[in-house]
PDB file of C-alpha atoms in Angstrom:
ATOM      1  CA  GLN A   1       3.928  -0.296 -16.694  1.00 55.00           C
ATOM      2  CA  GLN A   2       4.676  -2.219 -13.090  1.00 62.00           C
ATOM      3  CA  GLN A   3       8.214  -0.819 -11.687  1.00 88.00           C
ATOM      4  CA  VAL A   4       7.902  -3.486  -9.086  1.00 93.00           C
ATOM      5  CA  LYS A   5       7.164  -6.995 -10.345  1.00 95.00           C
ATOM      6  CA  GLN A   6       6.032  -9.689  -7.600  1.00 96.00           C
ATOM      7  CA  SER A   7       5.629 -13.385  -8.238  1.00 95.00           C
ATOM      8  CA  PRO A   8       3.954 -15.841  -7.507  1.00 96.00           C
ATOM      9  CA  GLN A   9       0.202 -14.395  -7.606  1.00 95.00           C
ATOM     10  CA  SER A  10      -0.594 -16.769  -4.769  1.00 96.00           C
ATOM     11  CA  LEU A  11       0.631 -19.891  -3.149  1.00 97.00           C
ATOM     12  CA  ILE A  12      -0.366 -22.478  -1.092  1.00 98.00           C
ATOM     13  CA  VAL A  13       1.660 -23.746   1.832  1.00 97.00           C
ATOM     14  CA  GLN A  14       1.514 -26.603   4.456  1.00 97.00           C
ATOM     15  CA  LYS A  15       1.428 -25.293   8.168  1.00 97.00           C
ATOM     16  CA  GLY A  16       5.125 -25.591   9.262  1.00 97.00           C
ATOM     17  CA  GLY A  17       6.349 -24.947   5.520  1.00 97.00           C
ATOM     18  CA  ILE A  18       8.425 -21.914   3.898  1.00 97.00           C
ATOM     19  CA  SER A  19       6.732 -19.283   1.809  1.00 97.00           C
ATOM     20  CA  ILE A  20       8.757 -17.545  -0.359  1.00 97.00           C
ATOM     21  CA  ILE A  21       7.796 -14.169  -2.326  1.00 98.00           C
ATOM     22  CA  ASN A  22       9.942 -12.779  -4.926  1.00 98.00           C
ATOM     23  CA  CYS A  23      10.129  -8.874  -6.251  1.00 97.00           C
ATOM     24  CA  ALA A  24      11.912  -7.665  -8.780  1.00 97.00           C
ATOM     25  CA  TYR A  25      12.292  -4.052  -9.460  1.00 95.00           C
ATOM     26  CA  GLU A  26      14.165  -1.686 -12.223  1.00 91.00           C
ATOM     27  CA  ASN A  27      14.709   2.140 -10.788  1.00 86.00           C
ATOM     28  CA  THR A  28      17.736   1.962  -9.109  1.00 85.00           C
ATOM     29  CA  ALA A  29      16.765   5.164  -6.907  1.00 86.00           C
ATOM     30  CA  PHE A  30      14.596   3.345  -4.478  1.00 89.00           C
ATOM     31  CA  ASP A  31      15.941   3.823  -1.191  1.00 87.00           C
ATOM     32  CA  TYR A  32      13.953   1.388   1.115  1.00 91.00           C
ATOM     33  CA  PHE A  33      11.744  -1.667   0.343  1.00 94.00           C
ATOM     34  CA  PRO A  34       9.063  -2.770   2.588  1.00 95.00           C
ATOM     35  CA  TRP A  35       6.867  -5.489   2.901  1.00 97.00           C
ATOM     36  CA  TYR A  36       2.975  -5.109   3.913  1.00 97.00           C
ATOM     37  CA  GLN A  37       0.667  -7.557   5.198  1.00 98.00           C
ATOM     38  CA  GLN A  38      -3.077  -7.518   4.321  1.00 97.00           C
ATOM     39  CA  PHE A  39      -5.540  -9.295   6.023  1.00 97.00           C
ATOM     40  CA  PRO A  40      -9.261  -9.415   4.418  1.00 93.00           C
ATOM     41  CA  GLY A  41     -11.307  -6.433   5.088  1.00 92.00           C
ATOM     42  CA  LYS A  42      -8.218  -4.511   6.694  1.00 95.00           C
ATOM     43  CA  GLY A  43      -5.478  -2.007   5.668  1.00 96.00           C
ATOM     44  CA  PRO A  44      -2.130  -3.167   4.603  1.00 96.00           C
ATOM     45  CA  ALA A  45       0.520  -3.187   7.553  1.00 96.00           C
ATOM     46  CA  LEU A  46       4.018  -2.702   7.403  1.00 95.00           C
ATOM     47  CA  LEU A  47       5.522  -6.249   8.199  1.00 96.00           C
ATOM     48  CA  ILE A  48       9.558  -5.605   7.448  1.00 95.00           C
ATOM     49  CA  ALA A  49      11.608  -3.189   5.555  1.00 94.00           C
ATOM     50  CA  ILE A  50      15.381  -3.422   4.491  1.00 93.00           C
ATOM     51  CA  ARG A  51      17.431  -0.660   3.129  1.00 90.00           C
ATOM     52  CA  PRO A  52      19.626  -1.327  -0.165  1.00 89.00           C
ATOM     53  CA  ASP A  53      22.737  -1.666   1.694  1.00 90.00           C
ATOM     54  CA  VAL A  54      21.839  -4.753   3.670  1.00 92.00           C
ATOM     55  CA  SER A  55      21.641  -8.256   2.041  1.00 94.00           C
ATOM     56  CA  GLU A  56      19.108  -9.947   4.994  1.00 96.00           C
ATOM     57  CA  LYS A  57      17.051  -8.730   7.766  1.00 96.00           C
ATOM     58  CA  LYS A  58      15.078 -11.043   9.920  1.00 96.00           C
ATOM     59  CA  GLU A  59      12.119 -10.331  12.207  1.00 95.00           C
ATOM     60  CA  GLY A  60      11.076 -13.395  13.962  1.00 96.00           C
ATOM     61  CA  ARG A  61       9.854 -15.950  11.488  1.00 97.00           C
ATOM     62  CA  PHE A  62       9.973 -13.657   8.740  1.00 97.00           C
ATOM     63  CA  THR A  63      13.021 -12.713   6.396  1.00 97.00           C
ATOM     64  CA  ILE A  64      13.942 -10.372   3.816  1.00 96.00           C
ATOM     65  CA  SER A  65      16.619 -11.224   1.708  1.00 95.00           C
ATOM     66  CA  PHE A  66      18.320  -8.500  -0.639  1.00 95.00           C
ATOM     67  CA  ASN A  67      20.251  -8.728  -4.085  1.00 94.00           C
ATOM     68  CA  LYS A  68      21.418  -5.228  -4.987  1.00 92.00           C
ATOM     69  CA  SER A  69      22.862  -6.615  -8.074  1.00 93.00           C
ATOM     70  CA  ALA A  70      20.370  -8.621  -9.445  1.00 95.00           C
ATOM     71  CA  LYS A  71      17.793  -5.816  -8.308  1.00 95.00           C
ATOM     72  CA  GLN A  72      15.658  -8.442  -6.827  1.00 96.00           C
ATOM     73  CA  PHE A  73      14.306  -8.959  -3.158  1.00 97.00           C
ATOM     74  CA  SER A  74      12.411 -11.450  -1.417  1.00 97.00           C
ATOM     75  CA  LEU A  75      10.327 -12.360   1.777  1.00 98.00           C
ATOM     76  CA  HIS A  76      10.487 -15.955   3.304  1.00 98.00           C
ATOM     77  CA  ILE A  77       7.844 -16.844   5.894  1.00 98.00           C
ATOM     78  CA  MET A  78       9.682 -19.871   8.091  1.00 97.00           C
ATOM     79  CA  ASP A  79       7.491 -22.201  10.008  1.00 97.00           C
ATOM     80  CA  SER A  80       4.470 -20.865   8.341  1.00 97.00           C
ATOM     81  CA  GLN A  81       1.162 -20.809  10.208  1.00 97.00           C
ATOM     82  CA  PRO A  82      -2.589 -20.558   9.318  1.00 96.00           C
ATOM     83  CA  GLY A  83      -2.559 -17.225  10.776  1.00 97.00           C
ATOM     84  CA  ASP A  84      -0.183 -15.920   8.117  1.00 97.00           C
ATOM     85  CA  SER A  85      -2.735 -16.544   5.926  1.00 98.00           C
ATOM     86  CA  ALA A  86      -2.840 -13.293   4.359  1.00 97.00           C
ATOM     87  CA  THR A  87      -2.091 -10.856   1.001  1.00 97.00           C
ATOM     88  CA  TYR A  88       1.808  -9.737   0.913  1.00 98.00           C
ATOM     89  CA  PHE A  89       2.689  -6.543  -0.975  1.00 96.00           C
ATOM     90  CA  CYS A  90       6.234  -5.826  -1.534  1.00 96.00           C
ATOM     91  CA  ALA A  91       6.955  -2.403  -2.010  1.00 95.00           C
ATOM     92  CA  ALA A  92       9.977   0.055  -3.098  1.00 93.00           C
ATOM     93  CA  LYS A  93      10.271   3.652  -1.548  1.00 89.00           C
ATOM     94  CA  ALA A  94      11.748   6.656  -3.706  1.00 83.00           C
ATOM     95  CA  ALA A  95      12.706  10.118  -2.790  1.00 75.00           C
ATOM     96  CA  GLY A  96       9.517  11.966  -1.942  1.00 71.00           C
ATOM     97  CA  ASN A  97       8.171   9.208   0.262  1.00 76.00           C
ATOM     98  CA  LYS A  98       6.525   7.741  -2.831  1.00 82.00           C
ATOM     99  CA  LEU A  99       5.771   3.837  -2.550  1.00 88.00           C
ATOM    100  CA  THR A 100       5.539   1.775  -5.424  1.00 91.00           C
ATOM    101  CA  PHE A 101       3.792  -1.745  -4.763  1.00 93.00           C
ATOM    102  CA  GLY A 102       3.972  -5.049  -6.197  1.00 94.00           C
ATOM    103  CA  GLY A 103       0.869  -6.802  -7.627  1.00 93.00           C
ATOM    104  CA  GLY A 104       0.453  -8.723  -4.273  1.00 95.00           C
ATOM    105  CA  THR A 105       0.653 -12.650  -3.255  1.00 97.00           C
ATOM    106  CA  ARG A 106      -2.234 -14.609  -1.693  1.00 97.00           C
ATOM    107  CA  VAL A 107      -0.759 -16.596   0.862  1.00 98.00           C
ATOM    108  CA  LEU A 108      -2.727 -19.654   2.174  1.00 98.00           C
ATOM    109  CA  VAL A 109      -1.643 -21.735   5.008  1.00 97.00           C
ATOM    110  CA  LYS A 110      -3.155 -24.658   5.289  1.00 96.00           C
ATOM    111  CA  PRO A 111      -3.360 -26.592   8.901  1.00 92.00           C
TER     112      PRO A 111
ATOM    113  CA  GLU B   1      -5.230   5.135  19.346  1.00 87.00           C
ATOM    114  CA  ALA B   2      -3.427   6.174  16.409  1.00 85.00           C
ATOM    115  CA  GLN B   3      -5.603   5.514  13.573  1.00 94.00           C
ATOM    116  CA  VAL B   4      -6.634   6.403  10.133  1.00 97.00           C
ATOM    117  CA  THR B   5     -10.374   6.566   9.463  1.00 97.00           C
ATOM    118  CA  GLN B   6     -12.052   6.504   6.180  1.00 97.00           C
ATOM    119  CA  ASN B   7     -15.709   7.252   5.545  1.00 97.00           C
ATOM    120  CA  PRO B   8     -17.989   5.415   4.154  1.00 97.00           C
ATOM    121  CA  ARG B   9     -16.438   2.215   4.272  1.00 97.00           C
ATOM    122  CA  TYR B  10     -18.756   0.954   1.431  1.00 97.00           C
ATOM    123  CA  LEU B  11     -20.704   2.902  -1.219  1.00 97.00           C
ATOM    124  CA  ILE B  12     -22.845   1.892  -4.223  1.00 97.00           C
ATOM    125  CA  THR B  13     -23.878   4.861  -6.599  1.00 96.00           C
ATOM    126  CA  VAL B  14     -24.403   5.644 -10.127  1.00 96.00           C
ATOM    127  CA  THR B  15     -22.315   6.954 -12.874  1.00 97.00           C
ATOM    128  CA  GLY B  16     -21.891  10.964 -12.617  1.00 96.00           C
ATOM    129  CA  LYS B  17     -23.010  11.567  -9.212  1.00 97.00           C
ATOM    130  CA  LYS B  18     -20.527  13.404  -7.299  1.00 97.00           C
ATOM    131  CA  LEU B  19     -19.059  11.403  -4.018  1.00 97.00           C
ATOM    132  CA  THR B  20     -16.903  12.604  -1.734  1.00 98.00           C
ATOM    133  CA  VAL B  21     -14.548   9.862   0.610  1.00 98.00           C
ATOM    134  CA  THR B  22     -13.106  11.382   3.593  1.00 98.00           C
ATOM    135  CA  CYS B  23      -9.827  10.305   5.428  1.00 98.00           C
ATOM    136  CA  SER B  24      -8.693  11.961   8.528  1.00 98.00           C
ATOM    137  CA  GLN B  25      -5.664  11.242  10.804  1.00 97.00           C
ATOM    138  CA  ASN B  26      -4.830  11.676  14.497  1.00 96.00           C
ATOM    139  CA  MET B  27      -0.868  11.084  14.421  1.00 95.00           C
ATOM    140  CA  ASN B  28      -0.023  14.458  12.913  1.00 94.00           C
ATOM    141  CA  HIS B  29       1.646  13.153   9.798  1.00 94.00           C
ATOM    142  CA  GLU B  30       2.832  15.505   7.101  1.00 92.00           C
ATOM    143  CA  TYR B  31       2.518  13.025   4.674  1.00 92.00           C
ATOM    144  CA  MET B  32      -0.832  11.463   3.127  1.00 94.00           C
ATOM    145  CA  SER B  33      -1.809   9.521   0.080  1.00 95.00           C
ATOM    146  CA  TRP B  34      -4.813   7.865  -1.734  1.00 97.00           C
ATOM    147  CA  TYR B  35      -4.263   4.352  -3.246  1.00 97.00           C
ATOM    148  CA  ARG B  36      -6.874   2.161  -5.224  1.00 97.00           C
ATOM    149  CA  GLN B  37      -6.564  -1.599  -5.052  1.00 96.00           C
ATOM    150  CA  ASP B  38      -7.604  -3.838  -7.848  1.00 93.00           C
ATOM    151  CA  PRO B  39      -7.047  -7.420  -8.454  1.00 87.00           C
ATOM    152  CA  GLY B  40      -2.994  -8.478 -10.043  1.00 83.00           C
ATOM    153  CA  LEU B  41      -2.400  -4.652 -10.012  1.00 88.00           C
ATOM    154  CA  GLY B  42      -1.497  -3.949  -6.296  1.00 89.00           C
ATOM    155  CA  LEU B  43      -2.214  -0.389  -4.755  1.00 94.00           C
ATOM    156  CA  ARG B  44      -1.521   2.279  -7.376  1.00 94.00           C
ATOM    157  CA  GLN B  45      -1.057   5.705  -5.869  1.00 93.00           C
ATOM    158  CA  ILE B  46      -3.686   8.474  -7.042  1.00 96.00           C
ATOM    159  CA  TYR B  47      -2.700  11.823  -5.291  1.00 95.00           C
ATOM    160  CA  TYR B  48      -0.611  12.619  -2.563  1.00 93.00           C
ATOM    161  CA  SER B  49       0.113  15.079  -0.152  1.00 93.00           C
ATOM    162  CA  MET B  50       3.293  16.318   1.504  1.00 90.00           C
ATOM    163  CA  ASN B  51       1.760  19.012   3.878  1.00 90.00           C
ATOM    164  CA  VAL B  52      -1.325  21.178   4.117  1.00 92.00           C
ATOM    165  CA  GLU B  53      -2.079  22.837   0.496  1.00 92.00           C
ATOM    166  CA  VAL B  54       0.822  21.003  -0.822  1.00 92.00           C
ATOM    167  CA  THR B  55      -0.203  18.026  -3.156  1.00 94.00           C
ATOM    168  CA  ASP B  56       0.376  16.205  -6.341  1.00 92.00           C
ATOM    169  CA  LYS B  57      -0.494  13.246  -8.707  1.00 93.00           C
ATOM    170  CA  GLY B  58       0.287   9.771  -8.280  1.00 91.00           C
ATOM    171  CA  ASP B  59       0.095   7.298 -11.080  1.00 90.00           C
ATOM    172  CA  VAL B  60      -3.389   7.182 -11.805  1.00 95.00           C
ATOM    173  CA  PRO B  61      -5.035  10.598 -10.892  1.00 96.00           C
ATOM    174  CA  GLU B  62      -7.599  10.733 -13.917  1.00 96.00           C
ATOM    175  CA  GLY B  63     -11.082  11.533 -12.505  1.00 97.00           C
ATOM    176  CA  TYR B  64      -9.910  12.315  -9.109  1.00 98.00           C
ATOM    177  CA  LYS B  65      -9.439  15.635  -7.375  1.00 97.00           C
ATOM    178  CA  VAL B  66      -8.091  15.902  -3.485  1.00 97.00           C
ATOM    179  CA  SER B  67      -7.350  18.554  -1.101  1.00 96.00           C
ATOM    180  CA  ARG B  68      -5.725  19.379   1.878  1.00 97.00           C
ATOM    181  CA  LYS B  69      -7.089  22.251   4.059  1.00 96.00           C
ATOM    182  CA  GLU B  70      -6.108  20.758   7.608  1.00 96.00           C
ATOM    183  CA  LYS B  71      -2.972  18.532   8.355  1.00 96.00           C
ATOM    184  CA  ARG B  72      -5.344  15.763   9.386  1.00 97.00           C
ATOM    185  CA  ASN B  73      -7.666  15.441   6.872  1.00 98.00           C
ATOM    186  CA  PHE B  74      -7.190  14.243   3.016  1.00 98.00           C
ATOM    187  CA  PRO B  75     -10.827  13.976   1.137  1.00 98.00           C
ATOM    188  CA  LEU B  76     -10.856  12.192  -2.126  1.00 98.00           C
ATOM    189  CA  ILE B  77     -13.472  13.438  -4.600  1.00 98.00           C
ATOM    190  CA  LEU B  78     -15.006  11.740  -7.573  1.00 97.00           C
ATOM    191  CA  GLU B  79     -16.811  14.591  -9.639  1.00 95.00           C
ATOM    192  CA  SER B  80     -18.096  12.246 -12.190  1.00 97.00           C
ATOM    193  CA  PRO B  81     -17.764   8.859 -11.305  1.00 97.00           C
ATOM    194  CA  SER B  82     -17.572   6.174 -13.884  1.00 97.00           C
ATOM    195  CA  PRO B  83     -17.901   2.312 -13.704  1.00 97.00           C
ATOM    196  CA  ASN B  84     -13.782   2.120 -14.159  1.00 96.00           C
ATOM    197  CA  GLN B  85     -13.753   3.733 -10.991  1.00 98.00           C
ATOM    198  CA  THR B  86     -15.186   0.931  -9.109  1.00 97.00           C
ATOM    199  CA  SER B  87     -12.423  -0.351  -6.708  1.00 98.00           C
ATOM    200  CA  LEU B  88     -11.399  -0.803  -3.162  1.00 98.00           C
ATOM    201  CA  TYR B  89      -9.556   2.627  -2.147  1.00 98.00           C
ATOM    202  CA  PHE B  90      -7.079   3.210   0.809  1.00 98.00           C
ATOM    203  CA  CYS B  91      -5.980   6.288   2.576  1.00 98.00           C
ATOM    204  CA  ALA B  92      -2.705   6.025   4.056  1.00 96.00           C
ATOM    205  CA  SER B  93      -0.322   8.462   6.237  1.00 95.00           C
ATOM    206  CA  SER B  94       3.150   8.618   7.390  1.00 92.00           C
ATOM    207  CA  LYS B  95       5.913  11.260   8.834  1.00 88.00           C
ATOM    208  CA  GLY B  96       8.172  12.667   6.196  1.00 77.00           C
ATOM    209  CA  GLY B  97      11.895  11.861   5.389  1.00 73.00           C
ATOM    210  CA  LEU B  98      13.767   8.333   5.985  1.00 69.00           C
ATOM    211  CA  ALA B  99      10.147   7.012   7.966  1.00 73.00           C
ATOM    212  CA  SER B 100       8.210   7.735   5.103  1.00 78.00           C
ATOM    213  CA  TYR B 101       8.151   3.572   3.919  1.00 82.00           C
ATOM    214  CA  GLU B 102       6.273   3.283   6.998  1.00 89.00           C
ATOM    215  CA  GLN B 103       2.781   4.267   5.723  1.00 92.00           C
ATOM    216  CA  TYR B 104      -0.425   3.544   8.133  1.00 95.00           C
ATOM    217  CA  PHE B 105      -3.237   2.690   6.018  1.00 96.00           C
ATOM    218  CA  GLY B 106      -7.371   3.337   6.858  1.00 97.00           C
ATOM    219  CA  PRO B 107      -9.644   0.383   6.528  1.00 96.00           C
ATOM    220  CA  GLY B 108     -10.643   0.847   3.081  1.00 97.00           C
ATOM    221  CA  THR B 109     -13.672   1.945   1.140  1.00 98.00           C
ATOM    222  CA  ARG B 110     -15.499  -0.126  -1.459  1.00 97.00           C
ATOM    223  CA  LEU B 111     -16.849   1.739  -4.152  1.00 98.00           C
ATOM    224  CA  THR B 112     -19.082   0.466  -6.635  1.00 97.00           C
ATOM    225  CA  VAL B 113     -20.393   2.685  -9.485  1.00 97.00           C
ATOM    226  CA  THR B 114     -23.241   1.191 -11.745  1.00 96.00           C
TER     227      THR B 114
END
């Protein structure tokens, strides 16, 4: 039973395009929603995070959109670059520090 | 340099042969956790520790043990590995409280059990 559902599993985007990854959750007790980026052979690293009382957060080319009523949040990568090719994980934090991860999205940016 | 280290990075073993994967962090973090990563399933938590001598089960604890005798170390023990434990394992650490969503991951240990 996956408490955080992520889609798509993979996507291919042209350089300069927009990558969009979606996540949905069920547990309303989650209090933080981070996104992690993982390059091949490396551990995941925090990319950007949002609190549930904020509808949007932007850091450079990366934007999180959060819809509390729909229990959904998404990551937008603007002006996608080949260096953005990686696996992206959404996650949700509950009380007690526990992170629940989505299944991951492999993004390939073609030059 | 702030980091989480894991050893070994790669391990091939046979069914039933006890093994330990070590994890160490140099950031004085209270919280440490072990995850396994499998295709399509994301990262699933195996065990976590809120501090020294405080450990608890995550989502997939069967077949694993942990201990936290020192703040910096959090070894993962497979007492009788089985092929379904073939996976990519990550150790992570974080501060407690509101900052706990930022977890620092080690480089991973790829385990194959034959």
